[in-house]
Coordinates of C-alpha atoms and ligand atoms in Angstrom, one line a residue:
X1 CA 13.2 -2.8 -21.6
X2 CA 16.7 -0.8 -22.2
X3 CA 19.8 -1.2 -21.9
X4 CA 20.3 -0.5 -18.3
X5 CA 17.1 -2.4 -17.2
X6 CA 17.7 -5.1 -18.5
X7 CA 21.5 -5.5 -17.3
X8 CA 20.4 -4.7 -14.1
X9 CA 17.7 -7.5 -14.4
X10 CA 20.4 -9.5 -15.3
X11 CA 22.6 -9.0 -12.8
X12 CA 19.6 -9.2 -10.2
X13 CA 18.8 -12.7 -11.1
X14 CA 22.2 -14.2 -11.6
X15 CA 23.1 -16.5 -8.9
X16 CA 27.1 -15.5 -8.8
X17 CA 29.0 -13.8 -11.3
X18 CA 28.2 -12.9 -15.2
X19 CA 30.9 -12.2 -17.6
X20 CA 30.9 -8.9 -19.5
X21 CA 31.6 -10.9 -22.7
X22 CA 28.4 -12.7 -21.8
X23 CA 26.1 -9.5 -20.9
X24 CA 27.6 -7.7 -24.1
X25 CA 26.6 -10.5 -26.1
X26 CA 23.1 -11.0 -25.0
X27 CA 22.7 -7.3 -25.2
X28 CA 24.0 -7.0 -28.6
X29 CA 26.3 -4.3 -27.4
X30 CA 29.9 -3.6 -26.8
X31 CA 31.5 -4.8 -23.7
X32 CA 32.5 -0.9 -22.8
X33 CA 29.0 0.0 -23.0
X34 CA 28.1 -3.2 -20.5
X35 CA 30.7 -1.2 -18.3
X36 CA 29.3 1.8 -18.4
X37 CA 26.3 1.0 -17.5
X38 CA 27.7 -1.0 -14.8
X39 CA 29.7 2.3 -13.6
X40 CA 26.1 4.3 -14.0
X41 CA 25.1 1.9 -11.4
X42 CA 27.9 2.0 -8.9
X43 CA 27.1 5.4 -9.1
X44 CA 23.7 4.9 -8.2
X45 CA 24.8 3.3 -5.0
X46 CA 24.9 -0.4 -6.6
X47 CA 27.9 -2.6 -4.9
X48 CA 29.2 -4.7 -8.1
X49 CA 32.0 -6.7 -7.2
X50 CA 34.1 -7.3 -10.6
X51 CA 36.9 -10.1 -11.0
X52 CA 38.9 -10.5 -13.7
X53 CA 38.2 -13.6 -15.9
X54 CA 34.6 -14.0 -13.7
X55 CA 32.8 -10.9 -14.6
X56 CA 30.5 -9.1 -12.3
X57 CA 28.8 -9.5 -9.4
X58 CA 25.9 -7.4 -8.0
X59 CA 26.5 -7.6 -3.9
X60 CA 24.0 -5.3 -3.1
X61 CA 21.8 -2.2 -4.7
X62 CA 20.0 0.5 -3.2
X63 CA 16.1 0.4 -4.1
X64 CA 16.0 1.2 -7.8
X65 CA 13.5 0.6 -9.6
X66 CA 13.9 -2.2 -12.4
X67 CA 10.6 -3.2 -14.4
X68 CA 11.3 -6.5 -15.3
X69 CA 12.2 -7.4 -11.2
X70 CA 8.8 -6.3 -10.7
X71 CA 7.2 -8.1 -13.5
X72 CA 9.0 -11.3 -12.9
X73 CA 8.1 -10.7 -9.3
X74 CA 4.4 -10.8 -9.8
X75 CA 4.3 -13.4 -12.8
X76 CA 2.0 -15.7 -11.2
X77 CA -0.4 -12.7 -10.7
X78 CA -4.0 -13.2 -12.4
X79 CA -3.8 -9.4 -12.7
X80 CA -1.9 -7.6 -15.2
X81 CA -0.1 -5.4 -13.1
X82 CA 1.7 -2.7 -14.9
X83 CA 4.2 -0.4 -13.5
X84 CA 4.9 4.0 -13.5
X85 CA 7.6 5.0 -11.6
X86 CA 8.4 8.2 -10.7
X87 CA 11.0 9.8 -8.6
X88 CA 9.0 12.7 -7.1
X89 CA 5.5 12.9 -8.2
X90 CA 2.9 15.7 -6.1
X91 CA 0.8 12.8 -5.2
X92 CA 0.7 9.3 -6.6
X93 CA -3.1 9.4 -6.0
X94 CA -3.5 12.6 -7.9
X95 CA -1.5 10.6 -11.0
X96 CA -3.4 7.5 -10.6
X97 CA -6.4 8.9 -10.9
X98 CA -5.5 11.1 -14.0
X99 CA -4.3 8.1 -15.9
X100 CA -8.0 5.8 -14.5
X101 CA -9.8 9.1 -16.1
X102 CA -7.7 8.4 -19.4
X103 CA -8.7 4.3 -19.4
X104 CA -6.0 3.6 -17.8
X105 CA -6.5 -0.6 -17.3
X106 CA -7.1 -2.2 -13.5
X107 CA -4.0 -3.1 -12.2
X108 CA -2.0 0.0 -13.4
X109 CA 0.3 1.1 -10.4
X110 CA 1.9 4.4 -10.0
X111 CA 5.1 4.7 -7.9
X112 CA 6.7 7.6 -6.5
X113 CA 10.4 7.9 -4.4
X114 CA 9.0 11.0 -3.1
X115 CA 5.9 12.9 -2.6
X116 CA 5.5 17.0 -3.1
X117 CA 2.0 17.1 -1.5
X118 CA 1.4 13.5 -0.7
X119 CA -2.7 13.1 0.1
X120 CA -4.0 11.6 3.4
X121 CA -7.6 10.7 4.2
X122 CA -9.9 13.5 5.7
X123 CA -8.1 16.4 3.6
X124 CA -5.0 16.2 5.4
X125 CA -1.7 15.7 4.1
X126 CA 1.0 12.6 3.8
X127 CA 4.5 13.6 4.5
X128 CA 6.3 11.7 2.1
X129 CA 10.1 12.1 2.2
X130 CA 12.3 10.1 -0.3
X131 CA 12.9 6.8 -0.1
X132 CA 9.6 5.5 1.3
X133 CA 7.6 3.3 -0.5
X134 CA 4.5 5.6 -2.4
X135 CA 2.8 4.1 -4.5
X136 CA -1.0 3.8 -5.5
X137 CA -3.1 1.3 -7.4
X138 CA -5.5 1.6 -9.6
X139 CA -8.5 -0.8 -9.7
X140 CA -11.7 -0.9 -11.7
X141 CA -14.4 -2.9 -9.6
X142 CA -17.5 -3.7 -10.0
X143 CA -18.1 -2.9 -6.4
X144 CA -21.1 -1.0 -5.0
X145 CA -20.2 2.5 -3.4
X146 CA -21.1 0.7 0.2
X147 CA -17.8 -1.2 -0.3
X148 CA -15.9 1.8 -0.6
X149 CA -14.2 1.4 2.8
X150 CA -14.1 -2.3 3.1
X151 CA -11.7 -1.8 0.2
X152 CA -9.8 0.4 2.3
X153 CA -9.9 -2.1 5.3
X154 CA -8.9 -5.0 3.0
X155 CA -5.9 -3.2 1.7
X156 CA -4.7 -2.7 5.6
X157 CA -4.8 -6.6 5.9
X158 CA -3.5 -7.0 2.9
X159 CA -0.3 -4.7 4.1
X160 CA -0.5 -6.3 6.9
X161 CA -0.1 -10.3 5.1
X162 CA 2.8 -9.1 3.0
X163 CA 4.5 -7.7 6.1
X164 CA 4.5 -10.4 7.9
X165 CA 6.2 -12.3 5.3
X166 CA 9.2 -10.2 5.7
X167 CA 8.4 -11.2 9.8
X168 CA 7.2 -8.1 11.2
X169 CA 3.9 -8.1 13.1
X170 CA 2.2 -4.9 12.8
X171 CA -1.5 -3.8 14.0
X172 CA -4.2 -1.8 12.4
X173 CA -5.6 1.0 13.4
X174 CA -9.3 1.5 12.0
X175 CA -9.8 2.2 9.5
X176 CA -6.8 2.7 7.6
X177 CA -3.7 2.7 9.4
X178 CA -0.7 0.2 10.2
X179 CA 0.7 1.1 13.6
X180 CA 4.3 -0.7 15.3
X181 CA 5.2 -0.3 18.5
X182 CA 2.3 2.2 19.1
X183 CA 3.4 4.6 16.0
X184 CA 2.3 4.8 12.4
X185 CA 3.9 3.3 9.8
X186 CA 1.6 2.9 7.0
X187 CA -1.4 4.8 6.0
X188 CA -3.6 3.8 3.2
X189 CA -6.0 6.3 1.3
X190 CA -8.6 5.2 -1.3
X191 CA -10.3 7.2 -3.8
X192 CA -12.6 6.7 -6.5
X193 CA -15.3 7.6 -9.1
X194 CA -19.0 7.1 -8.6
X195 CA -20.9 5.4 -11.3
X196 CA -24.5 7.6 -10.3
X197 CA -26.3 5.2 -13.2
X198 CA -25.1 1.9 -12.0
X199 CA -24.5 2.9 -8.2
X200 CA -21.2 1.4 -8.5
X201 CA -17.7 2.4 -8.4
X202 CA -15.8 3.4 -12.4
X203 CA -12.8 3.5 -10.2
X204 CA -10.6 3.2 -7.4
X205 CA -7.8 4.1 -6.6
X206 CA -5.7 2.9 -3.2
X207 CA -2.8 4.3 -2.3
X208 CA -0.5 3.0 0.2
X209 CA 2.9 5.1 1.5
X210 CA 4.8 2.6 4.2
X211 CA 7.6 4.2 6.1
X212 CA 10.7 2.2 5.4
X213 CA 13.5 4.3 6.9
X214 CA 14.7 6.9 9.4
X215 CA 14.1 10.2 8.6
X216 CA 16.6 12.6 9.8
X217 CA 14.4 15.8 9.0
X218 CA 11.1 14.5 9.8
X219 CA 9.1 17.4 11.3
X220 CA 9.0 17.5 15.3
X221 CA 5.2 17.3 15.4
X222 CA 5.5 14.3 13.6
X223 CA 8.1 12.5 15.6
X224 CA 6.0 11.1 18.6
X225 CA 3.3 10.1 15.8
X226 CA 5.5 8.1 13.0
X227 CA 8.0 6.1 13.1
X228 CA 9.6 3.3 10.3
X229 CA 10.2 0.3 9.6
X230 CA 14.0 0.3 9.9
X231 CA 14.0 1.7 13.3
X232 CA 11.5 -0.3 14.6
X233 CA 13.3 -3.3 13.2
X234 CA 16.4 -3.5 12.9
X235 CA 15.7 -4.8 9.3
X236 CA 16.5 -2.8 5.9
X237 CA 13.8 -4.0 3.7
X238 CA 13.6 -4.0 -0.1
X239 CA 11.3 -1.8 -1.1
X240 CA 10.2 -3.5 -4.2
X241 CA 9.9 -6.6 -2.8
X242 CA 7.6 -5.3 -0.1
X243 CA 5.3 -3.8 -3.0
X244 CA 5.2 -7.0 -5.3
X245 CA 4.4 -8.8 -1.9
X246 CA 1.2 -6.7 -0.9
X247 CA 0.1 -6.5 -5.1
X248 CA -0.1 -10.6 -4.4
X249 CA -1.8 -10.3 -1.2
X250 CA -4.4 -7.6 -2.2
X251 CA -5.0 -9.6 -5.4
X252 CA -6.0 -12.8 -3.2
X253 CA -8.0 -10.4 -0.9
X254 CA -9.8 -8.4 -3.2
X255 CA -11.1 -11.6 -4.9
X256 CA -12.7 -12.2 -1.4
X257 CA -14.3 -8.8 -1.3
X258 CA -17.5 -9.8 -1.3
X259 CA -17.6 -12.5 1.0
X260 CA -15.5 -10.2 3.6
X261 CA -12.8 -12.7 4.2
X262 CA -10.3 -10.0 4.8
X263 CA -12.4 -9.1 8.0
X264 CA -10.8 -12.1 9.7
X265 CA -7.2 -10.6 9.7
X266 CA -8.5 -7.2 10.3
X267 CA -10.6 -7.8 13.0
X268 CA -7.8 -10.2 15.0
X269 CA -4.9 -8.0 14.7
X270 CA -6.8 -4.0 15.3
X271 CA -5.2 -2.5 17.8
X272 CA -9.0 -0.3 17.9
X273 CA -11.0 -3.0 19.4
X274 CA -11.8 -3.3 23.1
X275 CA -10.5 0.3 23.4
X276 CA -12.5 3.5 24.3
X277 CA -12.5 5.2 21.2
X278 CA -13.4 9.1 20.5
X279 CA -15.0 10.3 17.2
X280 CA -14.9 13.9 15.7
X281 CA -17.8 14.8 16.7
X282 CA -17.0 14.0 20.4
X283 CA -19.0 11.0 20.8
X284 CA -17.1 8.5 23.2
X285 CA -17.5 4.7 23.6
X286 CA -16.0 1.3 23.3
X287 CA -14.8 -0.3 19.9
X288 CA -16.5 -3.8 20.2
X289 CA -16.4 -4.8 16.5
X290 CA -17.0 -4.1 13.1
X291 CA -19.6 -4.6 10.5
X292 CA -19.2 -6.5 7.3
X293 CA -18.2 -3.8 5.2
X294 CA -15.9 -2.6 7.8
X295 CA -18.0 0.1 9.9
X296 CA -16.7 0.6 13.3
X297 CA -19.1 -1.0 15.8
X298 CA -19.0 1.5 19.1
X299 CA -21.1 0.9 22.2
X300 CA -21.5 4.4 24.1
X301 CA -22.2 4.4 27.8
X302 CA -26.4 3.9 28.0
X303 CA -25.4 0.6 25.7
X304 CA -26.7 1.8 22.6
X305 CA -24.5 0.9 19.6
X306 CA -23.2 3.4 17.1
X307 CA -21.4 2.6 13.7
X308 CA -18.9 4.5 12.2
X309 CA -18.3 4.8 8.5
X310 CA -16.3 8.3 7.9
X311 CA -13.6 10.4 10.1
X312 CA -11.7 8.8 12.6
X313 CA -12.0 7.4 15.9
X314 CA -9.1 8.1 18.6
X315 CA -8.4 5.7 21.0
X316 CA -7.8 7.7 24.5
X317 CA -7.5 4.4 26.7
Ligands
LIG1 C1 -3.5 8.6 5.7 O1 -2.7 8.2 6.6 O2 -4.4 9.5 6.0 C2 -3.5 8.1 4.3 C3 -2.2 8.3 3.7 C4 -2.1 7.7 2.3 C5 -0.8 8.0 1.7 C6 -0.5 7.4 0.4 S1 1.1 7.6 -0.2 C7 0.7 7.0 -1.7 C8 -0.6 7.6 -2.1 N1 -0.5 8.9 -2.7 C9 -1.0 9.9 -1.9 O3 -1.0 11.1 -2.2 N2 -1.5 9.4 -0.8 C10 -1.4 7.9 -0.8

């Protein structure tokens, strides 16, 4: 950790104010350099409050990144989770799996303020202005190809767990989107590498990007479609604390893969079931469940049942 990480850890975690004597000394550094880096961070967008004879005082900070927030965050994790931040990446998917390709461990995550060409599932792309949460996980198991999408499914209730920690109630939209107040706020695309020998997966990678605030230049076609958390809200929510809460939810989740326990919290808060749906191809019918591994369950109009396991399904009433 350096020298400004680790002040700002410090400052994070203190519960009023810490003295520059005291910050210089545990840093093994001169008290002007504990005040520049406290000036690097008011100019950052950090609101220290400093009194003489008391110290400092960190009243509120913007959503910088800070490793050993994170860390400390997910300490009672069973999974190692280790942390890249960027500020603009092209895709955090696209890094994620570079890095899995080059042995990157399970639990390697890959942040990004911004996105150049963000990915989104069937080829299209994921706008991705700054100050969103991006971020992508990489995770290396032993799951047969079938499970594929019930990873993606399980991530979506797993989004949908830590969100309602922060008390926001969203809905998911088969098979991998978070919807509030009938607009997307989160979509979620995994990836992976096929093991042909075994028939299992050598990686995945999921990666989540979660609207967090208004965007004033957000494209027009886009603006009946998406909306954020903020605006929807009312509530400003810390980005990194919204990550380290869905790493501890999919972590509990993903354990329960097999069993399907996340189908549970899917299946009760979908906002696809009991709705006619349309797929690409044109087929139309009701949603009226979904299989274990997270197919969507149609009934078309003769009664016959149809499961879907790619593309997308519309709901049109
Ligand atoms: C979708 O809505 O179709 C899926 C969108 C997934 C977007 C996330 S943002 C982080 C990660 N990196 C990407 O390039 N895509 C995913």
């Amino acid at each position: 950790m350096n020298l400004r990480e680790s002040v700002f850890s410090a400052l994070l975690h203190a519960e009023n104010y810490i003295s520059g004597a005291e910050l210089a000394a545990d840093h093994q550094v001169s008290r002007t350099a504990v005040w520049k880096v406290i000036e690097h961070f008011r100019a950052e967008g950090c609101e220290i409050e400093s009194a003489p004879n008391r110290g400092y005082k960190l009243v509120s900070h913007p959503d910088l990144f800070c490793e050993s927030y994170l860390k400390q965050a997910v300490q009672d994790c069973r999974t190692d989770w280790q942390f890249h931040y960027f500020k603009e990446l092209d895709s955090t998917n696209r890094f994620a799996k570079t890095l899995a390709t080059r042995n990157a461990p399970s639990g390697t995550v890959v942040i990004a303020d911004q996105q150049t060409a963000g990915r989104g599932r069937t080829g299209k792309s994921f706008y991705s202005p700054a100050g969103n949460l991006y971020f992508s996980i990489i995770e290396k198991l032993p799951l047969p190809v079938s499970d594929m999408m019930s990873v993606t499914a399980c991530t979506a209730a797993a989004v949908f767990l830590a969100l309602e920690q922060f008390g926001i109630t969203t809905q998911i939209k088969w098979v991998n989107d978070l919807f509030l107040n009938q607009k997307k706020i989160c979509g979620i695309l995994s990836e992976g590498s096929f093991n042909a020998e075994l028939l299992s997966m050598d990686y995945l990678v999921i990666g989540i990007g979660i609207n967090l605030h208004h965007d004033p230049d957000c494209p027009e076609e886009l603006q009946s479609i998406i909306t954020d958390l903020e605006t929807e809200t009312g509530k400003r929510i810390h980005k990194y604390d919204l990550l380290t809460a869905i790493l501890k939810q999919l972590e509990i989740l993903l354990d329960g893969i097999s069993s399907h326990s996340y189908l549970d919290i899917y299946t009760k808060n979908s906002c696809t079931l009991g709705h006619r749906v349309r797929t690409d191809d044109g087929t139309e019918g009701t949603a009226i469940g979904f299989t274990e591994d997270a197919g969507l369950i149609i009934e078309l109009a003769d009664g016959t049942k149809q499961i879907l396991r790619t593309g997308s399904a519309v709901v049109i009433d």
